[in-house]
Short mmCIF file of C-alpha atoms and ligand atoms in Angstrom, two decimals:
data_model
loop_
_atom_site.label_atom_id
_atom_site.label_comp_id
_atom_site.label_asym_id
_atom_site.label_seq_id
_atom_site.Cartn_x
_atom_site.Cartn_y
_atom_site.Cartn_z
CA MET A 1478 -0.01 38.72 -33.78
CA SER A 1479 2.27 40.79 -30.95
CA THR A 1480 6.32 42.43 -31.10
CA CYS A 1481 9.51 40.46 -30.56
CA ARG A 1482 10.56 41.33 -27.33
CA VAL A 1483 14.44 41.18 -29.34
CA CYS A 1484 13.60 42.26 -32.85
CA ASP A 1485 10.21 43.23 -33.06
CA GLY A 1486 9.50 41.89 -35.45
CA ASP A 1487 5.86 40.28 -35.73
CA VAL A 1488 5.77 37.19 -33.30
CA VAL A 1489 3.05 34.86 -34.69
CA GLU A 1490 0.41 33.03 -32.31
CA PHE A 1491 0.90 29.09 -32.61
CA LEU A 1492 -0.27 27.42 -29.10
CA ASP A 1493 -2.87 28.58 -26.86
CA LEU A 1494 -3.08 27.33 -22.85
CA GLY A 1495 -5.60 29.28 -21.98
CA ARG A 1496 -6.51 30.98 -18.96
CA GLN A 1497 -3.12 30.99 -16.05
CA PRO A 1498 -3.15 31.88 -12.68
CA LEU A 1499 1.14 32.99 -11.33
CA SER A 1500 2.62 29.30 -11.31
CA ASP A 1501 4.01 29.75 -8.22
CA HIS A 1502 1.27 31.91 -6.18
CA PHE A 1503 0.29 28.49 -3.18
CA ARG A 1504 -2.86 30.81 -1.89
CA SER A 1505 -3.82 30.45 1.84
CA GLY A 1506 -7.27 29.71 1.52
CA PRO A 1507 -9.85 29.36 -1.71
CA GLY A 1508 -12.03 31.70 -0.87
CA LEU A 1509 -9.25 34.94 -0.33
CA PRO A 1510 -10.60 36.63 -3.26
CA GLY A 1511 -8.75 38.54 -6.59
CA GLU A 1512 -6.75 36.06 -8.07
CA PHE A 1513 -4.83 36.59 -10.60
CA PHE A 1514 -5.36 34.70 -14.07
CA TYR A 1515 -3.83 35.90 -17.62
CA ARG A 1516 -4.31 34.37 -20.57
CA LEU A 1517 -1.02 32.17 -21.66
CA ALA A 1518 -0.16 31.72 -25.62
CA VAL A 1519 3.13 31.31 -27.58
CA GLY A 1520 4.11 32.43 -30.61
CA VAL A 1521 7.82 32.52 -32.53
CA CYS A 1522 9.05 35.41 -34.28
CA GLY A 1523 8.82 35.36 -37.91
CA ASP A 1524 12.15 37.15 -38.42
CA CYS A 1525 14.91 35.98 -35.83
CA THR A 1526 13.02 32.19 -35.26
CA MET A 1527 12.38 33.32 -30.83
CA VAL A 1528 9.71 31.59 -29.34
CA GLN A 1529 8.44 33.78 -26.36
CA LEU A 1530 5.13 34.30 -24.54
CA MET A 1531 2.05 36.17 -27.21
CA LYS A 1532 2.36 38.67 -23.68
CA GLU A 1533 4.15 39.84 -20.57
CA VAL A 1534 2.80 38.61 -16.73
CA PRO A 1535 4.75 42.04 -14.93
CA ARG A 1536 6.88 41.03 -13.10
CA GLU A 1537 6.33 42.04 -9.37
CA LYS A 1538 3.61 40.00 -9.48
CA MET A 1539 5.71 37.21 -10.20
CA PHE A 1540 9.01 37.72 -7.62
CA HIS A 1541 8.61 40.17 -4.19
CA GLU A 1542 8.99 39.58 -1.23
CA ASP A 1543 7.15 35.84 -0.59
CA TYR A 1544 8.52 33.98 -4.07
CA PRO A 1545 8.02 30.43 -2.94
CA TYR A 1546 11.33 29.07 -5.05
CA TYR A 1547 14.27 27.91 -3.31
CA SER A 1548 16.61 26.27 -5.29
CA SER A 1549 18.98 23.98 -3.17
CA GLY A 1550 15.33 21.85 -3.08
CA SER A 1551 17.34 19.53 -4.56
CA SER A 1552 20.32 17.49 -4.23
CA VAL A 1553 21.17 16.96 -7.69
CA MET A 1554 20.59 20.62 -8.48
CA GLN A 1555 22.80 21.41 -5.48
CA LYS A 1556 25.89 19.35 -7.16
CA HIS A 1557 24.89 20.34 -10.08
CA PHE A 1558 26.24 24.09 -8.95
CA GLU A 1559 28.52 23.55 -7.22
CA ASP A 1560 29.95 21.98 -10.55
CA THR A 1561 29.40 25.44 -12.53
CA ALA A 1562 30.62 27.04 -9.90
CA ARG A 1563 33.86 25.22 -9.90
CA ARG A 1564 34.81 25.32 -13.07
CA PHE A 1565 34.43 29.75 -13.39
CA LEU A 1566 37.02 28.61 -10.81
CA LYS A 1567 39.05 27.40 -12.41
CA THR A 1568 39.15 28.89 -16.03
CA GLU A 1569 37.23 33.05 -16.05
CA LEU A 1570 37.95 33.53 -12.40
CA THR A 1571 41.59 32.95 -12.54
CA GLY A 1572 43.33 37.00 -12.77
CA PRO A 1573 44.09 39.12 -9.40
CA ASP A 1574 40.84 40.20 -7.82
CA PRO A 1575 38.67 38.00 -10.25
CA PHE A 1576 34.98 39.22 -10.46
CA ILE A 1577 31.36 37.45 -10.27
CA VAL A 1578 27.52 38.52 -11.21
CA GLU A 1579 24.85 36.22 -10.95
CA ILE A 1580 21.02 37.04 -12.25
CA GLY A 1581 19.42 34.99 -9.84
CA SER A 1582 21.47 34.69 -7.18
CA ASN A 1583 18.07 33.23 -5.03
CA ASP A 1584 18.45 31.54 -1.93
CA GLY A 1585 23.10 30.85 -3.56
CA VAL A 1586 22.94 27.82 -5.17
CA LEU A 1587 25.48 28.71 -6.73
CA LEU A 1588 27.89 32.01 -5.10
CA ARG A 1589 27.84 30.06 -2.17
CA THR A 1590 31.07 27.56 -3.56
CA ILE A 1591 32.23 30.87 -4.73
CA HIS A 1592 32.37 32.46 -1.54
CA GLU A 1593 34.10 29.80 -0.16
CA ALA A 1594 36.63 30.00 -2.61
CA GLY A 1595 37.12 33.90 -1.54
CA VAL A 1596 36.39 35.27 -4.73
CA ARG A 1597 34.68 38.28 -5.31
CA HIS A 1598 30.75 38.43 -6.53
CA LEU A 1599 27.59 39.62 -6.68
CA GLY A 1600 23.80 38.01 -6.36
CA PHE A 1601 20.74 40.02 -7.80
CA GLU A 1602 17.77 39.26 -6.81
CA PRO A 1603 14.65 40.85 -6.29
CA SER A 1604 12.77 38.42 -4.71
CA GLY A 1605 12.72 38.89 -0.82
CA LYS A 1606 13.56 35.78 1.37
CA VAL A 1607 15.25 33.89 -1.46
CA ALA A 1608 17.49 36.53 -0.98
CA ASP A 1609 18.17 36.39 2.48
CA VAL A 1610 19.19 32.42 3.34
CA ALA A 1611 21.56 33.79 0.78
CA ARG A 1612 22.53 36.56 2.61
CA ALA A 1613 22.79 34.65 5.74
CA SER A 1614 25.55 31.95 4.57
CA GLY A 1615 27.11 35.29 3.45
CA LEU A 1616 26.54 36.30 0.13
CA ARG A 1617 26.69 39.85 -1.10
CA VAL A 1618 23.31 39.71 -2.96
CA HIS A 1619 21.81 43.16 -4.67
CA GLY A 1620 18.13 43.11 -3.95
CA ASP A 1621 16.92 44.22 -7.41
CA PHE A 1622 16.17 43.09 -11.06
CA PHE A 1623 19.40 42.85 -13.11
CA GLU A 1624 18.42 45.39 -16.53
CA GLU A 1625 20.05 48.50 -17.81
CA VAL A 1626 20.22 51.10 -14.55
CA SER A 1627 21.05 48.36 -11.81
CA ALA A 1628 24.20 46.91 -15.06
CA ILE A 1629 25.16 50.93 -15.05
CA GLU A 1630 25.36 51.69 -10.76
CA VAL A 1631 27.11 48.12 -10.28
CA HIS A 1632 29.51 48.48 -12.89
CA GLU A 1633 30.53 52.36 -11.57
CA SER A 1634 30.58 50.81 -7.57
CA GLU A 1635 32.53 47.63 -8.53
CA GLY A 1636 34.14 47.45 -11.66
CA SER A 1637 33.91 45.07 -15.45
CA ALA A 1638 32.49 41.33 -14.10
CA ASP A 1639 35.04 37.92 -15.61
CA VAL A 1640 31.75 36.18 -15.98
CA VAL A 1641 27.76 37.60 -15.96
CA TYR A 1642 25.51 33.69 -14.97
CA GLY A 1643 22.58 33.41 -15.11
CA ALA A 1644 20.67 29.72 -14.56
CA ASN A 1645 17.14 29.53 -14.59
CA THR A 1646 16.17 33.53 -14.99
CA ILE A 1647 17.16 35.12 -18.41
CA CYS A 1648 14.13 33.02 -19.76
CA HIS A 1649 12.70 34.69 -17.43
CA ILE A 1650 13.71 38.49 -18.68
CA PRO A 1651 11.09 40.07 -21.82
CA TYR A 1652 13.21 42.98 -21.21
CA LEU A 1653 15.64 41.32 -22.24
CA LYS A 1654 17.32 43.93 -24.91
CA SER A 1655 18.26 45.85 -21.59
CA VAL A 1656 19.60 43.43 -19.80
CA PHE A 1657 21.58 42.85 -23.15
CA ARG A 1658 22.61 46.23 -22.37
CA GLY A 1659 23.84 46.02 -19.12
CA VAL A 1660 25.90 42.78 -19.57
CA ASP A 1661 27.18 45.50 -22.25
CA ALA A 1662 28.48 48.11 -19.35
CA LEU A 1663 28.88 45.14 -17.13
CA LEU A 1664 31.59 43.21 -18.08
CA ALA A 1665 34.91 43.15 -19.01
CA PRO A 1666 36.71 42.81 -22.09
CA ASP A 1667 37.27 39.35 -22.18
CA GLY A 1668 34.32 38.76 -20.26
CA VAL A 1669 31.38 35.87 -20.61
CA PHE A 1670 28.63 36.31 -19.87
CA VAL A 1671 27.36 33.00 -19.24
CA PHE A 1672 22.77 31.67 -19.73
CA GLU A 1673 21.35 28.55 -19.03
CA ASP A 1674 17.37 27.80 -19.32
CA PRO A 1675 15.89 25.08 -20.59
CA TYR A 1676 16.12 23.71 -24.81
CA LEU A 1677 13.34 24.46 -27.37
CA GLY A 1678 14.87 21.36 -28.51
CA ASP A 1679 13.81 19.02 -25.45
CA ILE A 1680 10.84 20.64 -24.85
CA LEU A 1681 9.80 19.81 -28.44
CA GLU A 1682 10.82 16.20 -28.65
CA LYS A 1683 10.13 15.37 -24.33
CA ARG A 1684 6.34 17.30 -25.43
CA SER A 1685 7.33 18.91 -21.72
CA PHE A 1686 4.81 21.31 -22.39
CA ASP A 1687 4.91 21.91 -18.99
CA GLN A 1688 8.52 24.88 -19.34
CA ILE A 1689 4.91 27.16 -20.34
CA TYR A 1690 4.38 29.25 -17.90
CA ASP A 1691 4.41 32.59 -16.86
CA GLU A 1692 7.88 33.33 -15.37
CA HIS A 1693 8.90 30.97 -18.55
CA PHE A 1694 9.08 34.03 -21.41
CA PHE A 1695 11.39 32.33 -24.21
CA PHE A 1696 12.50 29.26 -25.67
CA PHE A 1697 15.50 29.56 -26.57
CA THR A 1698 17.65 27.36 -29.00
CA ALA A 1699 21.37 28.05 -30.21
CA ARG A 1700 19.89 29.95 -34.22
CA SER A 1701 17.87 32.69 -31.99
CA VAL A 1702 20.40 33.18 -28.86
CA GLN A 1703 23.14 33.18 -31.67
CA ALA A 1704 20.91 36.29 -33.37
CA MET A 1705 19.99 37.83 -29.66
CA ALA A 1706 24.42 37.84 -29.51
CA ALA A 1707 24.98 39.73 -32.46
CA ARG A 1708 21.94 42.20 -32.17
CA PHE A 1709 23.90 43.68 -29.22
CA GLY A 1710 27.40 43.74 -30.21
CA PHE A 1711 28.21 40.26 -28.90
CA GLU A 1712 28.77 36.54 -30.50
CA LEU A 1713 27.62 33.12 -29.47
CA ILE A 1714 30.79 31.63 -28.75
CA ASP A 1715 29.33 28.02 -27.38
CA ALA A 1716 26.36 25.98 -26.54
CA GLU A 1717 26.42 22.93 -24.52
CA ARG A 1718 23.62 20.70 -23.20
CA LEU A 1719 22.89 20.01 -19.79
CA PRO A 1720 20.37 17.11 -18.35
CA VAL A 1721 18.92 19.24 -15.75
CA HIS A 1722 15.24 20.34 -15.41
CA GLY A 1723 14.58 18.21 -18.10
CA GLY A 1724 16.82 18.91 -21.19
CA GLU A 1725 18.56 22.25 -20.82
CA VAL A 1726 21.77 24.99 -23.41
CA ARG A 1727 24.58 26.76 -21.31
CA TYR A 1728 24.78 29.10 -23.82
CA THR A 1729 28.33 30.87 -23.44
CA ILE A 1730 28.16 34.53 -24.73
CA ALA A 1731 31.01 36.57 -25.77
CA ARG A 1732 32.30 39.85 -26.82
CA ALA A 1733 32.32 39.86 -31.32
CA GLY A 1734 35.48 38.39 -32.30
CA ALA A 1735 36.66 38.24 -29.00
CA ARG A 1736 36.94 34.75 -28.36
CA ARG A 1737 36.36 31.16 -31.74
CA PRO A 1738 33.06 29.68 -31.28
CA SER A 1739 33.48 26.13 -30.98
CA GLU A 1740 32.63 22.89 -33.21
CA ALA A 1741 29.67 21.66 -30.33
CA LEU A 1742 27.79 25.08 -31.21
CA VAL A 1743 28.63 24.58 -35.35
CA ARG A 1744 26.97 21.21 -35.24
CA LEU A 1745 24.06 22.24 -32.24
CA ILE A 1746 23.11 24.72 -34.56
CA ALA A 1747 23.66 22.45 -37.78
CA GLU A 1748 21.31 20.03 -35.87
CA GLU A 1749 18.92 22.53 -35.61
CA ASP A 1750 18.63 23.63 -38.67
CA ALA A 1751 18.42 19.89 -39.52
CA ARG A 1752 15.31 19.52 -37.39
CA GLY A 1753 13.89 22.61 -38.54
CA LEU A 1754 13.15 23.37 -34.52
CA SER A 1755 11.51 27.11 -35.32
CA ASP A 1756 8.71 25.78 -38.10
CA LEU A 1757 5.42 26.46 -37.83
CA CYS A 1758 5.13 23.01 -38.86
CA ARG A 1759 6.93 21.51 -36.24
CA LEU A 1760 6.06 23.50 -33.47
CA HIS A 1761 1.67 22.59 -35.05
CA ARG A 1762 2.46 19.39 -34.05
CA PHE A 1763 3.66 19.92 -30.81
CA VAL A 1764 0.28 21.86 -30.32
CA ALA A 1765 -1.82 18.14 -31.46
CA ASP A 1766 1.38 16.51 -29.27
CA ILE A 1767 0.12 18.32 -26.16
CA HIS A 1768 -4.11 17.96 -26.67
CA GLY A 1769 -2.82 13.64 -26.95
CA ILE A 1770 -1.46 14.34 -23.68
CA ARG A 1771 -4.56 16.09 -22.21
CA ASP A 1772 -6.57 13.88 -22.97
CA ASP A 1773 -4.82 10.35 -21.74
CA LEU A 1774 -4.33 12.35 -18.36
CA VAL A 1775 -7.59 12.98 -18.02
CA GLY A 1776 -8.96 10.04 -19.37
CA LEU A 1777 -6.29 8.09 -16.34
CA LEU A 1778 -7.32 10.43 -13.64
CA ARG A 1779 -11.24 9.80 -14.69
CA ARG A 1780 -10.59 5.76 -14.76
CA LEU A 1781 -8.79 5.90 -11.40
CA LYS A 1782 -11.27 7.42 -9.40
CA ASP A 1783 -14.05 5.45 -10.89
CA GLU A 1784 -11.95 2.66 -9.80
CA GLY A 1785 -12.05 3.99 -6.57
CA LYS A 1786 -8.19 4.40 -6.39
CA THR A 1787 -6.02 7.23 -5.15
CA VAL A 1788 -3.81 9.73 -6.86
CA VAL A 1789 -1.66 12.78 -5.32
CA ALA A 1790 0.64 14.08 -6.86
CA TYR A 1791 4.71 15.09 -6.01
CA GLY A 1792 6.00 18.53 -6.77
CA ALA A 1793 4.29 21.53 -6.08
CA THR A 1794 5.83 22.43 -9.06
CA ALA A 1795 5.93 25.96 -10.57
CA LYS A 1796 5.78 23.67 -13.85
CA SER A 1797 2.33 22.09 -13.27
CA ALA A 1798 -0.22 25.28 -12.30
CA THR A 1799 0.48 24.56 -16.73
CA VAL A 1800 -0.64 21.28 -16.26
CA THR A 1801 -2.81 21.17 -14.16
CA ASN A 1802 -5.08 24.20 -14.94
CA PHE A 1803 -5.18 23.41 -18.57
CA CYS A 1804 -5.72 19.69 -18.69
CA GLY A 1805 -8.55 20.89 -15.44
CA ILE A 1806 -6.55 18.92 -12.92
CA GLY A 1807 -8.02 19.30 -8.76
CA PRO A 1808 -8.49 17.69 -5.96
CA ASP A 1809 -11.43 16.04 -7.43
CA LEU A 1810 -8.76 14.27 -9.42
CA VAL A 1811 -5.76 14.07 -7.87
CA ALA A 1812 -6.10 14.70 -3.53
CA TRP A 1813 -3.10 16.77 -3.06
CA VAL A 1814 0.46 17.06 -3.69
CA CYS A 1815 3.11 17.10 -1.17
CA ASP A 1816 6.34 18.84 -1.29
CA THR A 1817 9.51 19.45 0.84
CA THR A 1818 9.22 23.55 0.72
CA PRO A 1819 7.57 24.39 3.67
CA ALA A 1820 6.13 28.00 2.25
CA LYS A 1821 4.29 25.67 -0.33
CA GLN A 1822 2.97 24.10 2.17
CA GLY A 1823 -0.25 24.34 4.12
CA ARG A 1824 -1.43 25.77 1.10
CA LEU A 1825 -3.37 26.00 -2.23
CA THR A 1826 -1.85 25.38 -5.70
CA PRO A 1827 -2.47 27.78 -8.14
CA GLY A 1828 -5.83 28.07 -9.98
CA MET A 1829 -7.29 23.93 -9.27
CA HIS A 1830 -6.54 24.78 -5.22
CA ILE A 1831 -5.00 21.30 -4.55
CA PRO A 1832 -3.60 21.43 -0.99
CA VAL A 1833 -0.19 20.96 -0.78
CA ARG A 1834 1.86 19.10 2.16
CA SER A 1835 4.31 18.01 3.40
CA PRO A 1836 5.73 14.56 1.75
CA ASP A 1837 5.59 13.08 5.42
CA ALA A 1838 2.10 12.54 4.38
CA PHE A 1839 3.61 10.56 1.19
CA ALA A 1840 5.26 8.06 4.01
CA THR A 1841 2.60 7.36 6.46
CA GLU A 1842 -1.07 7.75 4.21
CA ALA A 1843 0.46 5.09 1.75
CA ALA A 1844 -1.65 6.49 -2.08
CA ASP A 1845 -2.28 3.47 -4.93
CA TYR A 1846 -0.95 6.12 -7.40
CA ALA A 1847 2.18 9.59 -7.11
CA LEU A 1848 1.42 11.51 -10.41
CA LEU A 1849 5.49 12.80 -10.27
CA PHE A 1850 5.20 16.82 -11.46
CA ALA A 1851 8.82 16.74 -10.52
CA TRP A 1852 9.46 14.74 -13.54
CA ASN A 1853 12.36 15.68 -14.02
CA HIS A 1854 14.01 15.24 -10.74
CA ALA A 1855 12.80 11.88 -11.24
CA GLU A 1856 16.20 10.39 -10.25
CA GLU A 1857 16.79 11.73 -6.37
CA ILE A 1858 12.23 11.80 -5.95
CA MET A 1859 12.02 8.14 -6.57
CA ALA A 1860 15.58 7.57 -5.31
CA LYS A 1861 13.47 8.11 -1.68
CA GLU A 1862 10.94 6.88 -1.56
CA GLN A 1863 11.04 3.34 -2.47
CA GLU A 1864 9.10 2.19 0.36
CA PHE A 1865 6.26 3.66 -1.94
CA ARG A 1866 7.07 1.24 -4.47
CA ARG A 1867 7.36 -1.37 -1.83
CA ALA A 1868 4.20 -0.44 -0.64
CA GLY A 1869 2.45 -1.41 -3.86
CA GLY A 1870 2.37 2.19 -4.95
CA GLN A 1871 3.28 3.01 -8.39
CA TRP A 1872 4.28 6.38 -10.78
CA ILE A 1873 2.86 8.14 -13.13
CA LEU A 1874 4.06 10.46 -16.02
CA TYR A 1875 3.45 12.32 -18.35
CA VAL A 1876 6.19 13.54 -20.27
CA PRO A 1877 7.49 12.72 -23.38
CA GLU A 1878 3.57 10.42 -22.36
CA VAL A 1879 1.76 9.64 -20.59
CA HIS A 1880 3.01 6.87 -18.98
CA ILE A 1881 3.09 3.92 -15.48
CA ALA A 1882 6.65 4.38 -14.69
CA GLY A 1883 8.38 1.50 -14.97
CA ALA A 1884 5.43 -0.84 -16.70
P1 JHZ B 12 11.65 22.51 -10.12
C1 JHZ B 12 10.79 26.61 -11.21
O1 JHZ B 12 10.01 25.61 -11.13
C2 JHZ B 12 11.23 27.69 -11.29
P2 JHZ B 12 9.64 24.41 -10.36
C3 JHZ B 12 11.22 28.50 -12.23
N1 JHZ B 12 10.29 29.44 -12.85
C4 JHZ B 12 12.37 27.30 -12.71
O2 JHZ B 12 12.14 27.69 -13.79
C5 JHZ B 12 13.20 26.29 -12.28
O3 JHZ B 12 12.66 26.08 -10.21
C6 JHZ B 12 13.94 26.82 -12.70
C7 JHZ B 12 10.12 19.58 -4.43
N2 JHZ B 12 10.82 19.59 -4.59
O4 JHZ B 12 12.92 22.68 -9.90
C8 JHZ B 12 10.93 20.86 -4.46
C9 JHZ B 12 10.58 18.08 -3.12
O5 JHZ B 12 9.17 18.25 -2.86
O6 JHZ B 12 10.52 21.05 -10.96
C10 JHZ B 12 10.27 22.50 -5.72
O7 JHZ B 12 8.36 22.56 -5.47
N3 JHZ B 12 11.08 17.18 -3.23
C11 JHZ B 12 12.42 29.67 -11.66
O8 JHZ B 12 9.01 24.53 -9.21
C12 JHZ B 12 9.46 21.14 -6.77
O9 JHZ B 12 9.87 20.40 -6.51
C13 JHZ B 12 12.19 16.59 -4.02
O10 JHZ B 12 12.96 15.89 -3.80
O11 JHZ B 12 9.11 23.87 -11.99
C14 JHZ B 12 10.52 21.36 -7.72
O12 JHZ B 12 11.26 22.56 -8.69
C15 JHZ B 12 13.21 17.99 -5.05
C16 JHZ B 12 13.81 17.51 -5.28
C17 JHZ B 12 11.53 18.52 -4.88
O13 JHZ B 12 11.03 23.78 -10.77
N1 SAH B 13 19.26 30.29 -10.54
C1 SAH B 13 18.44 29.80 -9.26
C2 SAH B 13 17.59 30.15 -9.21
C3 SAH B 13 16.04 30.83 -10.49
S1 SAH B 13 14.63 30.76 -10.12
C4 SAH B 13 18.80 28.39 -9.98
O1 SAH B 13 18.54 28.54 -11.80
O2 SAH B 13 17.57 27.82 -9.80
C5 SAH B 13 15.03 32.53 -10.36
C6 SAH B 13 15.42 33.82 -10.88
O3 SAH B 13 15.07 34.56 -10.87
C7 SAH B 13 14.06 34.55 -8.81
O4 SAH B 13 15.05 33.76 -8.02
C8 SAH B 13 13.65 35.65 -9.25
O5 SAH B 13 13.47 36.13 -8.09
C9 SAH B 13 15.10 36.01 -9.83
N2 SAH B 13 14.44 36.93 -11.29
C10 SAH B 13 13.65 37.23 -11.71
N3 SAH B 13 14.02 38.20 -12.70
C11 SAH B 13 14.86 39.26 -12.71
C12 SAH B 13 16.31 40.23 -13.25
N4 SAH B 13 16.01 40.61 -13.65
N5 SAH B 13 17.24 40.44 -12.48
C13 SAH B 13 17.81 39.57 -10.78
N6 SAH B 13 16.97 37.93 -10.78
C14 SAH B 13 15.69 37.50 -11.38
ZN1 ZN B 14 12.81 38.48 -33.50
#
């Protein structure tokens, strides 16, 4: 049992993914001392239905100078954030001196478009090198964690924000009470707090258990976010399903009573209630699914090894740390993994120590099979790696079940 980080209710554990390393910690050598491990387990709050990790990893261990995830690494995601920024410019940032604050602005993938439009902005980004990339393109970035104290400071110097936005960041923050108090201090009376994160509904349906790792602390539903917003004097007014990162929802929150809830929100909540998304029996079925995927994937990789096939992987994702460490997949089953991120290349994956190489190796060293760790970018990756298939290569996917693509 643990205590809910939103409502202080009792959280009941339903899934134990065992001993796990930091999902974005790529080491330069296996002999290096002191790799950090923790027990990755997930529970559901009996009171407010929020699904959450049983224990948090200290934030400085995850988000620091050398944090290696660069949001602009996917052209589909670049387009997604450009569209998102344009929408804010059109619908919310229309007053005389509009101001948008982004929580987790990373390399500036969203704020770039805001800046080009000449609109006042500020990113909160504690991870040093990714923030520097944003600063190099002229963006204003505060190198701090967003929480109550830092939000109040920014409000004192910059005034109220019309939009507070966070993509793939709010679900990373266990101290959400402090975040909501910060948003309360910073947001204009008719402003909106908008965030998008992986959707529990998609995770259960796609059995994408790899969305569970140290950085992903919360697994939201419209129901749980609605209850959370109300607790802090806000109101959930819209929920929009998004296709990115394997299925997300964008939540729009306003001050209580300030805006009318949308039809789409009412529909999504009704659908969630019908599916019983946070019922323990539904969650236990998910746990059984995960064990099936582990058996199938390890079985397939062992068979391919016995047949003398070469297997590599594509995308040294944070998500894949959960898959490799939970399934026990090391360099004996997957020779190496390719990734476009220079900060990951030449290093080893967390825990299982699979070497990371540049995609050049993928083009020159024809493997028989490629395990697609970045399955959420399947379309983009398969489109640019068509030669792999032409040369006889095959893609292995494990979402929503273990299969060979197109087979
Ligand atoms: P991708 C990270 O998760 C961590 P990850 C974080 N916790 C989160 O929530 C999401 O991002 C948003 C590479 N790649 O996006 C780049 C190629 O090599 O699935 C990345 O290393 N070639 C903040 O790491 C990785 O794959 C390509 O063509 O699970 C993709 O990581 C493309 C498109 C990507 O997120
Ligand atoms: N918004 C981008 C980045 C997601 S990565 C995208 O969707 O691709 C998550 C980012 O949040 C990391 O860069 C991390 O450093 C940052 N982060 C984590 N906790 C934070 C906090 N409390 N305040 C601001 N940023 C935070
Ligand atoms: Zn709760």
